[in-house]
Amino acid sequence: MDILYDHQMFAIQKFGGISRIFIELMRELSPNSDCSIHWHRGIKSDGYDISEYRDQLTGYGVIPKLPFTRINSINDTINKLSFQWFVHRFGRQYDIYHPTYYDADLVEIVKPKKLVITIHDMIPEKFLSGQAKFQPLIKNKQQLVEQADLIFVASENTQNDLVELLGVNPKKTQVTYWASRIQDANECELPKDFRSQPYFLYVGTRSKYKNFEIVLKAFAASPKLRDNFKLVCFGGSCDFLESELRVMEDHNMRQNFIYLRGDDALLKTLYRNAQALIYTSRYEGFGLPPLEAMECQCPVICCLTSSLPEVVGDAASLFEPDSVDGLVNAMEIVVEDSEHRASMIEKGRQRAKLFTWQKTAQRTLDGYRSIR
C-alpha cells in the first residue's frame, strides 16, 4: 500500500500539533510491511529530526534550505513544483494520499486511488467564517471533505461538528485520537524566578475562543490567588497584549503573570512543577495540553466543553466556561486539599495511558485498509 504525505503543514509550522501528528504517524507506520511511506517534506526546516526512521521511508523528497526560501510566496511555489516532480517521477498512482492540510489543488496533481483527510477541528467554520482571509481555507476544506473517501477526526465532538456544519455522513468518518510524546523530552532546571513562589500553568495561544480573560478575572476575584501564586503562560504567538496588561495593572496583579517560550524540555519541567494546568478554551478539536499535563503528573483544571471531557474523563476538575467562581474554586481546592490533588494526579496518570501513538497509528492503518 503506497501512502503519500505532503509538505503543507511542515511549511506552515516548524513545530506544532498537526505537524507532530504526521511525524508520529510516519514514525509508527514506516516499519509496517503493509505500508510504503512516501513523504514530500518540501523545503527543509529544523523542526523535526527523522534520522531514526528516515531509511524506512520508501520515498523522501526534501529541498535544501536556501536564503530566498524565507519569502513565503517563493517558498510555496518551490514546494508545489517540487511536489509535482516528486509525485510523477516514477509514474506511480498512490493507493492513499493523505494531505497534511487543505490545499485542494494538490489532489489534482496526485490523482490518488483514494483520498484520506484529517479534520482536527472546526474552528474556522465556528468562529472565523465572517473573516474574508479565512474564506479560501474554509472553501478548500469543504471541497476536500466532499472528495474524501475517508475522514479522520480528532474527537467525537469534532465528528459531531463536521456532521452538523457540513452535512457529512458519519459513516465516512473515523475518530482517531491524538497522543503525546512529552514524556520523551528531557527535563531542564526550573528557572530561578519560579522557585520562590508556586505557580499555575497556562499553555498555548490566548485568542478569543481560548477564553483567557477568565483567568484574569479569577485572579482579580481571589486575594488568595493574587497573594500566593503566579500564572506562567507558555507558548502562543505573542507576549501579553495591551488589553491584558491593562486588566493586570487595574487589579495590581501584573507581577502575578509571566510569559515564556521554550522547547519541550522546558514545557515538561513546567508541567512537573506546576500546581495545575489551567485550560480555559471554549472549543478544541482535541486538546493536547491537558493530555500532556496528565502524562507529566500535573493536575488539570479545564472547561466542561467541546472535546475536553473526552480527553480528561474524570481525571480533571471541570468548570463552566463563563464561571469565574467555578474556576476560582477549582484552583483553590487543588492547592488546599492534598488528597484531592494526589487523586487528580493518579487519575490523570492512568487516563493518559489510554492515548498512545501506537493506537493512533493502528486506527489510521485500519482506516486505510478499510477503503482499499
Short mmCIF file of C-alpha atoms in Angstrom, two decimals:
data_model
loop_
_atom_site.label_atom_id
_atom_site.label_comp_id
_atom_site.label_asym_id
_atom_site.label_seq_id
_atom_site.Cartn_x
_atom_site.Cartn_y
_atom_site.Cartn_z
CA MET A 1 0.00 0.00 0.00
CA ASP A 2 1.69 3.20 -1.24
CA ILE A 3 0.82 6.10 1.08
CA LEU A 4 1.72 9.70 0.24
CA TYR A 5 2.09 12.57 2.72
CA ASP A 6 2.94 16.10 1.65
CA HIS A 7 4.77 19.23 2.80
CA GLN A 8 1.86 21.56 3.58
CA MET A 9 1.76 21.66 7.37
CA PHE A 10 5.54 21.44 7.67
CA ALA A 11 5.80 24.64 5.61
CA ILE A 12 3.26 26.35 7.89
CA GLN A 13 4.62 25.34 11.30
CA LYS A 14 8.13 24.37 12.34
CA PHE A 15 6.67 22.66 15.41
CA GLY A 16 3.03 22.16 16.21
CA GLY A 17 0.18 19.83 16.97
CA ILE A 18 -0.75 18.96 13.38
CA SER A 19 2.77 18.51 12.01
CA ARG A 20 3.55 16.40 15.08
CA ILE A 21 0.66 14.05 14.25
CA PHE A 22 2.03 13.26 10.80
CA ILE A 23 5.58 12.84 12.10
CA GLU A 24 4.32 10.31 14.64
CA LEU A 25 2.20 8.50 12.05
CA MET A 26 5.19 8.10 9.75
CA ARG A 27 7.36 7.00 12.66
CA GLU A 28 4.87 4.27 13.62
CA LEU A 29 3.78 3.18 10.14
CA SER A 30 7.14 3.14 8.35
CA PRO A 31 8.27 -0.25 9.82
CA ASN A 32 4.95 -1.86 8.79
CA SER A 33 5.38 -4.29 5.90
CA ASP A 34 1.94 -3.36 4.55
CA CYS A 35 2.93 0.30 4.11
CA SER A 36 5.27 2.06 1.72
CA ILE A 37 5.53 5.59 3.09
CA HIS A 38 6.32 8.45 0.69
CA TRP A 39 6.84 11.89 2.20
CA HIS A 40 7.43 15.07 0.27
CA ARG A 41 8.93 17.16 3.06
CA GLY A 42 9.50 20.21 0.86
CA ILE A 43 11.88 22.93 1.95
CA LYS A 44 13.76 21.52 4.92
CA SER A 45 13.19 23.05 8.33
CA ASP A 46 14.93 22.19 11.58
CA GLY A 47 11.63 21.31 13.20
CA TYR A 48 11.94 17.55 13.45
CA ASP A 49 14.78 15.06 13.47
CA ILE A 50 13.69 11.99 11.49
CA SER A 51 17.09 10.31 11.32
CA GLU A 52 15.89 7.29 13.33
CA TYR A 53 13.41 6.22 10.64
CA ARG A 54 14.49 8.16 7.54
CA ASP A 55 15.80 4.99 5.86
CA GLN A 56 12.46 3.23 6.39
CA LEU A 57 10.64 5.73 4.17
CA THR A 58 10.16 4.41 0.64
CA GLY A 59 10.26 7.92 -0.81
CA TYR A 60 11.57 11.12 0.74
CA GLY A 61 11.64 14.49 -1.01
CA VAL A 62 13.46 17.37 0.63
CA ILE A 63 14.73 20.72 -0.67
CA PRO A 64 17.79 22.30 0.98
CA LYS A 65 17.02 25.45 2.94
CA LEU A 66 18.11 28.48 0.87
CA PRO A 67 18.17 32.19 1.85
CA PHE A 68 15.38 33.23 -0.52
CA THR A 69 13.04 30.48 0.69
CA ARG A 70 12.25 32.63 3.71
CA ILE A 71 9.86 34.53 1.43
CA ASN A 72 6.52 32.72 1.72
CA SER A 73 5.33 33.16 -1.86
CA ILE A 74 8.60 31.80 -3.27
CA ASN A 75 8.53 29.03 -0.68
CA ASP A 76 5.03 27.97 -1.75
CA THR A 77 5.92 27.96 -5.45
CA ILE A 78 9.08 25.90 -4.94
CA ASN A 79 7.26 23.41 -2.72
CA LYS A 80 4.46 22.94 -5.25
CA LEU A 81 6.84 22.47 -8.20
CA SER A 82 8.95 20.05 -6.19
CA PHE A 83 5.80 18.17 -5.18
CA GLN A 84 4.78 17.75 -8.83
CA TRP A 85 8.19 16.29 -9.65
CA PHE A 86 8.14 14.02 -6.57
CA VAL A 87 4.68 12.66 -7.34
CA HIS A 88 5.28 11.95 -11.03
CA ARG A 89 8.91 10.83 -11.05
CA PHE A 90 8.07 7.10 -11.09
CA GLY A 91 4.69 7.34 -12.81
CA ARG A 92 3.08 5.80 -9.73
CA GLN A 93 -0.58 6.14 -8.77
CA TYR A 94 -0.64 6.23 -4.98
CA ASP A 95 -3.08 3.98 -3.15
CA ILE A 96 -3.64 6.59 -0.45
CA TYR A 97 -2.99 10.32 -0.50
CA HIS A 98 -3.28 11.80 3.00
CA PRO A 99 -2.57 15.55 2.71
CA THR A 100 -1.29 17.30 5.81
CA TYR A 101 -3.53 20.32 5.21
CA TYR A 102 -6.26 21.54 2.87
CA ASP A 103 -4.80 22.70 -0.47
CA ALA A 104 -7.31 21.15 -2.87
CA ASP A 105 -5.09 21.84 -5.91
CA LEU A 106 -2.60 19.21 -4.73
CA VAL A 107 -5.21 16.47 -5.10
CA GLU A 108 -5.36 17.22 -8.83
CA ILE A 109 -1.59 16.82 -9.02
CA VAL A 110 -1.64 13.44 -7.27
CA LYS A 111 -4.86 11.88 -8.62
CA PRO A 112 -4.69 9.10 -6.00
CA LYS A 113 -6.77 5.94 -5.91
CA LYS A 114 -8.16 7.03 -2.53
CA LEU A 115 -8.13 10.37 -0.72
CA VAL A 116 -7.97 10.47 3.08
CA ILE A 117 -8.06 13.69 5.11
CA THR A 118 -7.90 14.57 8.78
CA ILE A 119 -10.20 17.19 10.29
CA HIS A 120 -8.60 18.37 13.50
CA ASP A 121 -11.27 20.89 14.45
CA MET A 122 -13.99 23.12 13.03
CA ILE A 123 -12.64 26.38 14.46
CA PRO A 124 -12.67 28.31 11.14
CA GLU A 125 -16.28 27.34 10.46
CA LYS A 126 -17.48 28.08 14.00
CA PHE A 127 -15.52 31.22 14.84
CA LEU A 128 -13.86 32.71 11.74
CA SER A 129 -16.33 32.33 8.87
CA GLY A 130 -17.08 36.07 8.84
CA GLN A 131 -13.45 36.99 8.16
CA ALA A 132 -12.52 37.22 4.47
CA LYS A 133 -8.98 35.92 4.93
CA PHE A 134 -10.30 32.55 6.14
CA GLN A 135 -12.70 32.00 3.24
CA PRO A 136 -10.16 30.21 0.97
CA LEU A 137 -9.29 27.81 3.81
CA ILE A 138 -12.95 27.07 4.54
CA LYS A 139 -13.70 26.58 0.83
CA ASN A 140 -10.72 24.26 0.26
CA LYS A 141 -11.52 22.28 3.38
CA GLN A 142 -15.13 21.78 2.31
CA GLN A 143 -14.02 20.69 -1.17
CA LEU A 144 -11.71 18.05 0.30
CA VAL A 145 -14.42 16.87 2.68
CA GLU A 146 -16.67 16.25 -0.33
CA GLN A 147 -13.91 14.47 -2.29
CA ALA A 148 -12.51 12.34 0.54
CA ASP A 149 -13.08 8.61 0.71
CA LEU A 150 -12.36 8.63 4.45
CA ILE A 151 -12.19 11.43 7.02
CA PHE A 152 -10.29 11.01 10.26
CA VAL A 153 -11.49 13.28 13.07
CA ALA A 154 -9.66 14.15 16.28
CA SER A 155 -12.63 13.55 18.60
CA GLU A 156 -16.30 12.63 18.72
CA ASN A 157 -17.02 16.31 19.28
CA THR A 158 -15.26 17.22 16.02
CA GLN A 159 -17.15 14.41 14.30
CA ASN A 160 -20.46 15.84 15.52
CA ASP A 161 -19.50 19.35 14.38
CA LEU A 162 -18.49 18.05 10.95
CA VAL A 163 -21.82 16.28 10.53
CA GLU A 164 -23.78 19.30 11.78
CA LEU A 165 -21.94 22.06 9.90
CA LEU A 166 -21.10 20.33 6.61
CA GLY A 167 -23.70 17.57 6.45
CA VAL A 168 -21.13 14.78 6.26
CA ASN A 169 -22.31 11.19 6.52
CA PRO A 170 -20.87 9.94 9.85
CA LYS A 171 -20.14 6.56 8.20
CA LYS A 172 -17.49 8.37 6.15
CA THR A 173 -15.66 9.44 9.33
CA GLN A 174 -13.50 7.70 11.90
CA VAL A 175 -12.47 9.06 15.30
CA THR A 176 -8.70 8.81 15.74
CA TYR A 177 -7.45 10.44 18.93
CA TRP A 178 -4.13 12.21 19.24
CA ALA A 179 -1.42 11.18 21.68
CA SER A 180 1.59 12.85 23.29
CA ARG A 181 5.32 12.30 23.41
CA ILE A 182 6.10 14.92 26.08
CA GLN A 183 7.46 12.18 28.35
CA ASP A 184 10.28 11.58 25.87
CA ALA A 185 11.60 15.11 26.39
CA ASN A 186 14.42 15.72 28.82
CA GLU A 187 13.69 17.87 31.85
CA CYS A 188 15.69 21.01 32.49
CA GLU A 189 16.32 23.16 35.52
CA LEU A 190 13.35 25.23 36.65
CA PRO A 191 14.01 28.94 36.04
CA LYS A 192 15.02 30.75 39.23
CA ASP A 193 12.03 33.13 39.03
CA PHE A 194 9.67 30.21 39.67
CA ARG A 195 11.36 28.68 42.69
CA SER A 196 10.30 31.27 45.24
CA GLN A 197 6.55 31.24 44.57
CA PRO A 198 4.27 28.42 43.35
CA TYR A 199 2.57 28.85 40.01
CA PHE A 200 -0.28 27.66 37.83
CA LEU A 201 0.42 26.95 34.16
CA TYR A 202 -1.40 28.10 31.02
CA VAL A 203 -0.27 26.62 27.68
CA GLY A 204 -0.98 27.90 24.16
CA THR A 205 -2.46 30.91 22.45
CA ARG A 206 -4.79 33.38 24.13
CA SER A 207 -7.07 34.21 21.17
CA LYS A 208 -10.74 34.92 21.85
CA TYR A 209 -12.18 31.40 21.92
CA LYS A 210 -9.35 30.37 24.25
CA ASN A 211 -11.19 32.35 26.95
CA PHE A 212 -8.01 33.60 28.67
CA GLU A 213 -9.82 36.56 30.19
CA ILE A 214 -11.50 34.24 32.71
CA VAL A 215 -8.08 33.53 34.26
CA LEU A 216 -7.55 37.27 34.71
CA LYS A 217 -10.98 37.51 36.32
CA ALA A 218 -10.18 34.58 38.63
CA PHE A 219 -7.01 36.22 39.93
CA ALA A 220 -8.82 39.55 40.27
CA ALA A 221 -11.59 37.86 42.28
CA SER A 222 -9.35 35.89 44.64
CA PRO A 223 -6.93 37.58 47.06
CA LYS A 224 -5.66 34.10 47.93
CA LEU A 225 -4.54 33.53 44.33
CA ARG A 226 -3.08 37.02 43.93
CA ASP A 227 -1.13 36.88 47.19
CA ASN A 228 0.32 33.40 46.83
CA PHE A 229 0.55 32.28 43.21
CA LYS A 230 1.79 33.23 39.78
CA LEU A 231 0.45 32.19 36.40
CA VAL A 232 3.03 31.14 33.82
CA CYS A 233 1.77 31.48 30.24
CA PHE A 234 3.81 29.24 27.96
CA GLY A 235 3.82 29.44 24.16
CA GLY A 236 1.36 31.15 21.90
CA SER A 237 2.20 33.71 19.27
CA CYS A 238 2.95 36.78 21.38
CA ASP A 239 3.64 38.29 24.77
CA PHE A 240 0.78 39.82 26.74
CA LEU A 241 -1.48 42.21 24.84
CA GLU A 242 -2.11 45.77 25.97
CA SER A 243 -5.68 44.86 26.90
CA GLU A 244 -4.42 42.00 29.09
CA LEU A 245 -1.77 44.18 30.71
CA ARG A 246 -4.38 46.83 31.44
CA VAL A 247 -6.54 44.34 33.37
CA MET A 248 -3.48 43.13 35.29
CA GLU A 249 -2.47 46.66 36.22
CA ASP A 250 -6.01 47.72 37.12
CA HIS A 251 -6.08 44.96 39.74
CA ASN A 252 -2.47 45.38 40.84
CA MET A 253 -1.52 41.90 39.70
CA ARG A 254 0.98 42.44 36.88
CA GLN A 255 3.61 40.68 39.00
CA ASN A 256 1.49 37.52 39.04
CA PHE A 257 1.76 36.86 35.30
CA ILE A 258 4.82 35.60 33.41
CA TYR A 259 5.11 34.89 29.68
CA LEU A 260 7.56 32.26 28.40
CA ARG A 261 8.52 30.47 25.22
CA GLY A 262 10.68 27.39 25.02
CA ASP A 263 11.10 23.80 23.94
CA ASP A 264 9.56 20.53 25.14
CA ALA A 265 12.20 20.17 27.87
CA LEU A 266 11.11 23.45 29.47
CA LEU A 267 7.43 22.66 28.98
CA LYS A 268 7.82 19.26 30.63
CA THR A 269 9.64 20.88 33.56
CA LEU A 270 6.89 23.47 33.92
CA TYR A 271 4.20 20.76 33.93
CA ARG A 272 6.10 18.76 36.55
CA ASN A 273 6.35 21.69 38.95
CA ALA A 274 3.02 23.47 38.41
CA GLN A 275 0.16 23.49 40.88
CA ALA A 276 -2.13 22.68 37.95
CA LEU A 277 -2.67 23.32 34.26
CA ILE A 278 -5.42 25.89 33.67
CA TYR A 279 -7.05 25.21 30.30
CA THR A 280 -9.87 27.64 29.66
CA SER A 281 -10.63 27.10 25.96
CA ARG A 282 -14.27 27.21 24.89
CA TYR A 283 -13.59 24.94 21.94
CA GLU A 284 -10.98 22.36 20.98
CA GLY A 285 -10.82 19.71 18.30
CA PHE A 286 -8.89 17.56 20.75
CA GLY A 287 -6.92 19.42 23.44
CA LEU A 288 -3.31 18.31 23.66
CA PRO A 289 -2.08 20.31 26.71
CA PRO A 290 -4.44 18.53 29.16
CA LEU A 291 -3.14 15.17 27.91
CA GLU A 292 0.47 16.34 28.22
CA ALA A 293 -0.21 17.60 31.74
CA MET A 294 -1.74 14.30 32.83
CA GLU A 295 1.29 12.45 31.45
CA CYS A 296 3.55 14.73 33.49
CA GLN A 297 1.55 14.23 36.71
CA CYS A 298 0.22 17.76 36.68
CA PRO A 299 -3.41 18.24 37.82
CA VAL A 300 -5.74 19.60 35.13
CA ILE A 301 -8.42 22.25 35.51
CA CYS A 302 -10.34 22.78 32.27
CA CYS A 303 -13.65 23.84 30.76
CA LEU A 304 -16.59 21.48 30.53
CA THR A 305 -16.93 21.97 26.80
CA SER A 306 -16.28 20.55 23.31
CA SER A 307 -13.77 17.66 23.20
CA LEU A 308 -12.10 18.26 26.56
CA PRO A 309 -14.25 15.81 28.58
CA GLU A 310 -13.31 13.11 26.04
CA VAL A 311 -9.65 13.71 26.79
CA VAL A 312 -9.66 14.12 30.57
CA GLY A 313 -12.56 11.85 31.58
CA ASP A 314 -12.97 12.02 35.37
CA ALA A 315 -9.32 12.93 35.93
CA ALA A 316 -9.73 16.73 35.84
CA SER A 317 -11.61 19.47 37.64
CA LEU A 318 -14.13 20.80 35.15
CA PHE A 319 -15.84 24.19 35.23
CA GLU A 320 -18.33 26.00 33.02
CA PRO A 321 -16.54 28.36 30.59
CA ASP A 322 -18.21 31.51 31.99
CA SER A 323 -17.99 30.59 35.67
CA VAL A 324 -15.32 32.66 37.39
CA ASP A 325 -16.40 31.21 40.74
CA GLY A 326 -16.07 27.69 39.35
CA LEU A 327 -12.52 28.34 38.20
CA VAL A 328 -11.50 30.05 41.44
CA ASN A 329 -12.96 27.20 43.48
CA ALA A 330 -11.13 24.56 41.42
CA MET A 331 -7.82 26.42 41.70
CA GLU A 332 -8.12 26.96 45.44
CA ILE A 333 -9.13 23.36 46.18
CA VAL A 334 -6.22 21.85 44.24
CA VAL A 335 -3.70 23.75 46.39
CA GLU A 336 -5.53 23.37 49.72
CA ASP A 337 -6.60 19.70 49.60
CA SER A 338 -3.56 17.44 49.23
CA GLU A 339 -5.67 14.26 48.98
CA HIS A 340 -7.74 15.78 46.19
CA ARG A 341 -4.57 16.83 44.38
CA ALA A 342 -2.99 13.38 44.73
CA SER A 343 -6.18 11.76 43.43
CA MET A 344 -6.21 14.05 40.38
CA ILE A 345 -2.58 13.23 39.62
CA GLU A 346 -3.13 9.46 39.84
CA LYS A 347 -6.35 9.55 37.80
CA GLY A 348 -4.60 11.70 35.21
CA ARG A 349 -1.66 9.33 35.00
CA GLN A 350 -3.97 6.38 34.37
CA ARG A 351 -6.10 8.34 31.91
CA ALA A 352 -3.08 9.37 29.85
CA LYS A 353 -2.18 5.71 29.29
CA LEU A 354 -5.28 5.37 27.09
CA PHE A 355 -3.76 7.66 24.45
CA THR A 356 -0.73 6.32 22.58
CA TRP A 357 0.75 6.91 19.14
CA GLN A 358 0.69 3.16 18.61
CA LYS A 359 -3.10 3.20 18.97
CA THR A 360 -3.38 6.27 16.74
CA ALA A 361 -1.28 4.62 14.04
CA GLN A 362 -3.20 1.34 14.26
CA ARG A 363 -6.53 3.14 13.94
CA THR A 364 -5.13 5.05 10.98
CA LEU A 365 -3.88 1.89 9.31
CA ASP A 366 -7.22 0.18 9.90
CA GLY A 367 -8.89 3.14 8.20
CA TYR A 368 -6.57 2.96 5.19
CA ARG A 369 -7.22 -0.76 4.83
CA SER A 370 -10.99 -0.26 5.04
CA ILE A 371 -11.08 1.73 1.78
CA ARG A 372 -8.54 -0.22 -0.30
#
